[in-house]
Amino acid sequence: AQSVTQLDSQVPVFEEAPVELRCNYSSSVSVYLFWYVQYPNQGLQLLLKYLSGSTLVKGINGFEAEFNKSQTSFHLRKPSVHISDTAEYFCAVTSGYSSASKIIFGSGTRLSIRP
Amino acid sequence: NAGVTQTPKFQVLKTGQSMTLQCAQDMNHNSMYWYRQDPGMGLRLIYYSASEGTTDKGEVPNGYNVSRLNKREFSLRLESAAPSQTSVYFCASRGLAHNEQFFGPGTRLTVL
């Protein structure tokens, strides 16, 4: 069975500082990985995804993530955060490309930016 | 394109009342999903529909029923609401060509 662990429930950082949100997954088969962002009182929107190819994936708003198969990790990074990045971030995994396969979400990491 | 739409946005129910949450997508996606989001627990899958005419239980199906009315619409019904069903409910859809899910804006439900 697949699972996703987001190691930090909350991450406070200062504006313009770098940030890393950690995500580890477990799966016995090939995986596809996602990061979603949820701004206050909104639904989730896709930040980036890894399906295959280059292990460094670039997303919207200056975020990037690196797929590390040996460490079963998919950590999200941004070199310099802004107040507008305040949101909750969810890591997700699926093992199937078809729409019938389920996507499993982590419990979320709340990123708070201090001025 | 409206994407995924949900109605209502907010709802307050008394224990034992019933209601249906509506979801529609205009992206011609095959699969649709219902999740609930509770603080510190992320998103938990209630039911999903891999294609029109099929539905399957997710992680937390008890107390809920679903109907895949057609390819566009997927509704979630609470037959007898309980305070434990107070949550934010999200509908999502997913196509064959794109692996990610697209989410609606959510319904905030309070059961008193």
Tab-separated table of C-alpha atoms in Angstrom:
chain	number	residue	atom	x	y	z
A	1	ALA	CA	0.000	0.000	0.000
A	2	GLN	CA	1.115	3.508	-0.683
A	3	SER	CA	1.537	6.185	1.927
A	4	VAL	CA	2.842	9.710	2.155
A	5	THR	CA	4.504	11.338	5.150
A	6	GLN	CA	4.977	15.049	5.463
A	7	LEU	CA	7.469	15.384	8.245
A	8	ASP	CA	6.584	18.913	9.355
A	9	SER	CA	3.063	20.026	10.156
A	10	GLN	CA	4.125	23.683	10.372
A	11	VAL	CA	7.094	25.568	8.966
A	12	PRO	CA	7.619	29.217	9.924
A	13	VAL	CA	10.178	31.169	7.886
A	14	PHE	CA	11.129	34.777	7.379
A	15	GLU	CA	10.313	36.541	4.144
A	16	GLU	CA	13.022	36.142	1.477
A	17	ALA	CA	14.521	33.147	3.311
A	18	PRO	CA	14.782	29.750	1.602
A	19	VAL	CA	12.397	26.975	2.544
A	20	GLU	CA	12.222	23.207	2.185
A	21	LEU	CA	9.055	21.209	2.835
A	22	ARG	CA	9.764	17.542	3.286
A	23	CYS	CA	7.829	14.631	1.832
A	24	ASN	CA	8.568	10.923	1.978
A	25	TYR	CA	6.538	8.210	0.357
A	26	SER	CA	6.312	4.460	0.439
A	27	SER	CA	5.361	2.363	-2.528
A	28	SER	CA	6.444	-0.935	-3.958
A	29	VAL	CA	5.949	0.155	-7.543
A	30	SER	CA	6.779	3.102	-9.738
A	31	VAL	CA	5.203	6.286	-8.525
A	32	TYR	CA	3.993	9.614	-9.741
A	33	LEU	CA	4.327	12.467	-7.270
A	34	PHE	CA	2.609	15.819	-6.815
A	35	TRP	CA	2.696	18.930	-4.703
A	36	TYR	CA	-0.494	20.904	-4.267
A	37	VAL	CA	-0.986	24.287	-2.614
A	38	GLN	CA	-4.076	25.422	-0.743
A	39	TYR	CA	-4.476	29.110	-0.024
A	40	PRO	CA	-6.804	30.092	2.836
A	41	ASN	CA	-10.439	29.222	2.167
A	42	GLN	CA	-9.715	27.856	-1.291
A	43	GLY	CA	-9.452	24.492	-2.989
A	44	LEU	CA	-6.194	22.786	-3.874
A	45	GLN	CA	-4.244	23.677	-6.974
A	46	LEU	CA	-1.344	21.871	-8.549
A	47	LEU	CA	2.105	23.300	-7.845
A	48	LEU	CA	4.171	20.712	-9.722
A	49	LYS	CA	4.308	17.037	-10.603
A	50	TYR	CA	6.824	14.319	-11.324
A	51	LEU	CA	5.791	11.678	-13.845
A	52	SER	CA	9.107	10.628	-15.368
A	53	GLY	CA	12.344	12.027	-16.776
A	54	SER	CA	14.394	14.673	-14.995
A	55	THR	CA	14.285	14.266	-11.235
A	56	LEU	CA	14.293	18.035	-10.702
A	57	VAL	CA	10.864	19.406	-11.387
A	58	LYS	CA	10.030	23.079	-11.621
A	59	GLY	CA	6.583	24.366	-10.780
A	60	ILE	CA	4.661	27.584	-10.512
A	61	ASN	CA	5.563	30.519	-8.286
A	62	GLY	CA	9.270	29.657	-8.213
A	63	PHE	CA	8.886	26.308	-6.459
A	64	GLU	CA	10.813	23.197	-7.401
A	65	ALA	CA	11.035	19.649	-6.110
A	66	GLU	CA	13.509	16.826	-6.468
A	67	PHE	CA	12.537	13.193	-6.820
A	68	ASN	CA	14.964	10.931	-4.980
A	69	LYS	CA	14.144	7.290	-5.575
A	70	SER	CA	16.774	5.863	-3.241
A	71	GLN	CA	15.544	7.983	-0.342
A	72	THR	CA	11.895	7.773	-1.423
A	73	SER	CA	11.595	11.525	-1.056
A	74	PHE	CA	10.092	14.398	-2.992
A	75	HIS	CA	11.021	17.545	-1.084
A	76	LEU	CA	9.694	20.934	-2.146
A	77	ARG	CA	11.982	23.965	-2.169
A	78	LYS	CA	11.932	27.658	-2.862
A	79	PRO	CA	15.074	29.819	-2.655
A	80	SER	CA	13.293	32.962	-1.449
A	81	VAL	CA	9.744	33.009	-0.087
A	82	HIS	CA	7.202	35.816	-0.163
A	83	ILE	CA	4.302	36.665	2.100
A	84	SER	CA	1.999	35.449	-0.670
A	85	ASP	CA	3.406	31.912	-0.258
A	86	THR	CA	1.571	31.582	3.056
A	87	ALA	CA	-0.565	28.492	2.499
A	88	GLU	CA	-0.870	24.810	3.236
A	89	TYR	CA	1.098	22.449	1.033
A	90	PHE	CA	0.199	18.849	0.318
A	91	CYS	CA	2.368	16.112	-1.109
A	92	ALA	CA	0.566	13.310	-2.961
A	93	VAL	CA	1.451	10.015	-4.647
A	94	THR	CA	-0.156	7.625	-7.081
A	95	SER	CA	1.153	4.508	-8.717
A	96	GLY	CA	-1.162	4.422	-11.671
A	97	TYR	CA	-1.375	6.561	-14.761
A	98	SER	CA	-4.985	5.723	-15.457
A	99	SER	CA	-7.704	7.825	-13.951
A	100	ALA	CA	-8.908	4.785	-12.009
A	101	SER	CA	-5.914	4.826	-9.686
A	102	LYS	CA	-6.235	6.693	-6.421
A	103	ILE	CA	-4.068	9.561	-5.286
A	104	ILE	CA	-2.931	9.437	-1.659
A	105	PHE	CA	-2.344	12.736	0.128
A	106	GLY	CA	-0.073	13.606	3.009
A	107	SER	CA	-1.407	15.416	6.062
A	108	GLY	CA	-0.154	18.802	4.880
A	109	THR	CA	2.474	21.362	5.912
A	110	ARG	CA	1.383	24.836	6.885
A	111	LEU	CA	3.909	27.416	5.670
A	112	SER	CA	3.785	30.722	7.504
A	113	ILE	CA	5.914	33.628	6.361
A	114	ARG	CA	7.076	36.251	8.818
A	115	PRO	CA	7.889	39.752	7.532
B	1	ASN	CA	-14.228	26.633	-18.606
B	2	ALA	CA	-15.515	26.704	-15.038
B	3	GLY	CA	-13.427	23.640	-14.079
B	4	VAL	CA	-14.910	21.911	-11.026
B	5	THR	CA	-17.865	23.572	-9.347
B	6	GLN	CA	-19.458	22.688	-6.022
B	7	THR	CA	-22.706	23.728	-4.384
B	8	PRO	CA	-23.441	24.872	-1.796
B	9	LYS	CA	-20.405	26.748	-0.476
B	10	PHE	CA	-21.638	26.666	3.120
B	11	GLN	CA	-24.249	24.608	4.926
B	12	VAL	CA	-25.397	24.182	8.498
B	13	LEU	CA	-27.399	21.094	9.401
B	14	LYS	CA	-28.929	19.703	12.541
B	15	THR	CA	-28.087	16.167	13.614
B	16	GLY	CA	-30.207	13.699	11.691
B	17	GLN	CA	-30.957	15.960	8.732
B	18	SER	CA	-30.038	14.887	5.227
B	19	MET	CA	-28.500	16.781	2.353
B	20	THR	CA	-26.774	16.341	-0.979
B	21	LEU	CA	-23.572	18.061	-2.023
B	22	GLN	CA	-23.381	18.691	-5.735
B	23	CYS	CA	-20.285	18.594	-7.923
B	24	ALA	CA	-19.897	19.148	-11.659
B	25	GLN	CA	-16.910	19.342	-13.999
B	26	ASP	CA	-16.742	20.599	-17.563
B	27	MET	CA	-13.366	19.106	-18.534
B	28	ASN	CA	-14.722	15.807	-19.877
B	29	HIS	CA	-12.828	13.923	-17.160
B	30	ASN	CA	-13.560	10.273	-16.530
B	31	SER	CA	-12.807	10.124	-12.808
B	32	MET	CA	-14.327	12.088	-9.972
B	33	TYR	CA	-13.628	12.074	-6.238
B	34	TRP	CA	-15.042	13.249	-2.940
B	35	TYR	CA	-12.697	14.123	-0.067
B	36	ARG	CA	-13.155	15.538	3.380
B	37	GLN	CA	-10.552	17.787	4.961
B	38	ASP	CA	-10.151	18.003	8.721
B	39	PRO	CA	-7.440	19.898	10.616
B	40	GLY	CA	-4.192	17.955	10.817
B	41	MET	CA	-5.529	15.038	8.801
B	42	GLY	CA	-5.012	16.173	5.241
B	43	LEU	CA	-7.507	14.962	2.665
B	44	ARG	CA	-9.268	11.683	3.177
B	45	LEU	CA	-11.009	9.991	0.279
B	46	ILE	CA	-14.683	9.272	0.874
B	47	TYR	CA	-15.779	7.816	-2.478
B	48	TYR	CA	-14.582	7.944	-6.020
B	49	SER	CA	-15.879	7.148	-9.466
B	50	ALA	CA	-13.335	5.919	-11.999
B	51	SER	CA	-15.796	6.297	-14.845
B	52	GLU	CA	-19.437	7.007	-15.511
B	53	GLY	CA	-21.550	4.271	-13.981
B	54	THR	CA	-19.018	3.091	-11.401
B	55	THR	CA	-18.393	4.132	-7.810
B	56	ASP	CA	-16.044	2.788	-5.157
B	57	LYS	CA	-15.451	3.328	-1.482
B	58	GLY	CA	-12.464	5.272	-0.320
B	59	GLU	CA	-10.884	5.532	3.096
B	60	VAL	CA	-13.853	6.933	5.063
B	61	PRO	CA	-17.153	5.981	3.317
B	62	ASN	CA	-19.345	5.340	6.367
B	63	GLY	CA	-22.315	7.684	6.607
B	64	TYR	CA	-22.124	8.748	2.965
B	65	ASN	CA	-23.543	7.709	-0.375
B	66	VAL	CA	-22.681	8.885	-3.867
B	67	SER	CA	-24.246	9.035	-7.292
B	68	ARG	CA	-22.421	9.449	-10.584
B	69	LEU	CA	-25.354	10.974	-12.413
B	70	ASN	CA	-23.534	11.330	-15.726
B	71	LYS	CA	-19.995	12.056	-16.844
B	72	ARG	CA	-20.176	15.633	-15.565
B	73	GLU	CA	-21.838	15.237	-12.184
B	74	PHE	CA	-20.956	13.392	-8.991
B	75	SER	CA	-23.046	14.011	-5.878
B	76	LEU	CA	-22.408	13.136	-2.232
B	77	ARG	CA	-25.310	12.453	0.093
B	78	LEU	CA	-25.476	12.467	3.858
B	79	GLU	CA	-28.586	10.528	4.830
B	80	SER	CA	-28.506	11.326	8.550
B	81	ALA	CA	-25.921	13.944	9.409
B	82	ALA	CA	-23.805	13.605	12.543
B	83	PRO	CA	-21.531	16.165	14.246
B	84	SER	CA	-18.532	14.008	13.233
B	85	GLN	CA	-19.328	14.918	9.630
B	86	THR	CA	-18.557	18.565	10.260
B	87	SER	CA	-15.788	19.176	7.753
B	88	VAL	CA	-14.812	20.827	4.503
B	89	TYR	CA	-15.723	18.681	1.524
B	90	PHE	CA	-13.836	18.820	-1.743
B	91	CYS	CA	-14.762	17.347	-5.076
B	92	ALA	CA	-12.059	16.627	-7.651
B	93	SER	CA	-11.843	15.285	-11.177
B	94	ARG	CA	-9.099	13.678	-13.203
B	95	GLY	CA	-8.707	12.960	-16.891
B	96	LEU	CA	-6.837	10.275	-18.734
B	97	ALA	CA	-4.311	12.567	-20.349
B	98	HIS	CA	-3.437	14.485	-17.215
B	99	ASN	CA	-2.481	12.639	-14.109
B	100	GLU	CA	-3.252	15.345	-11.594
B	101	GLN	CA	-6.597	16.047	-10.001
B	102	PHE	CA	-8.458	19.312	-10.356
B	103	PHE	CA	-10.287	20.494	-7.262
B	104	GLY	CA	-13.451	22.427	-6.623
B	105	PRO	CA	-13.592	25.314	-4.127
B	106	GLY	CA	-15.076	23.193	-1.338
B	107	THR	CA	-18.225	23.051	0.780
B	108	ARG	CA	-17.932	23.968	4.443
B	109	LEU	CA	-20.435	21.833	6.357
B	110	THR	CA	-21.315	22.232	10.022
B	111	VAL	CA	-23.525	19.693	11.778
B	112	LEU	CA	-24.945	20.854	15.090
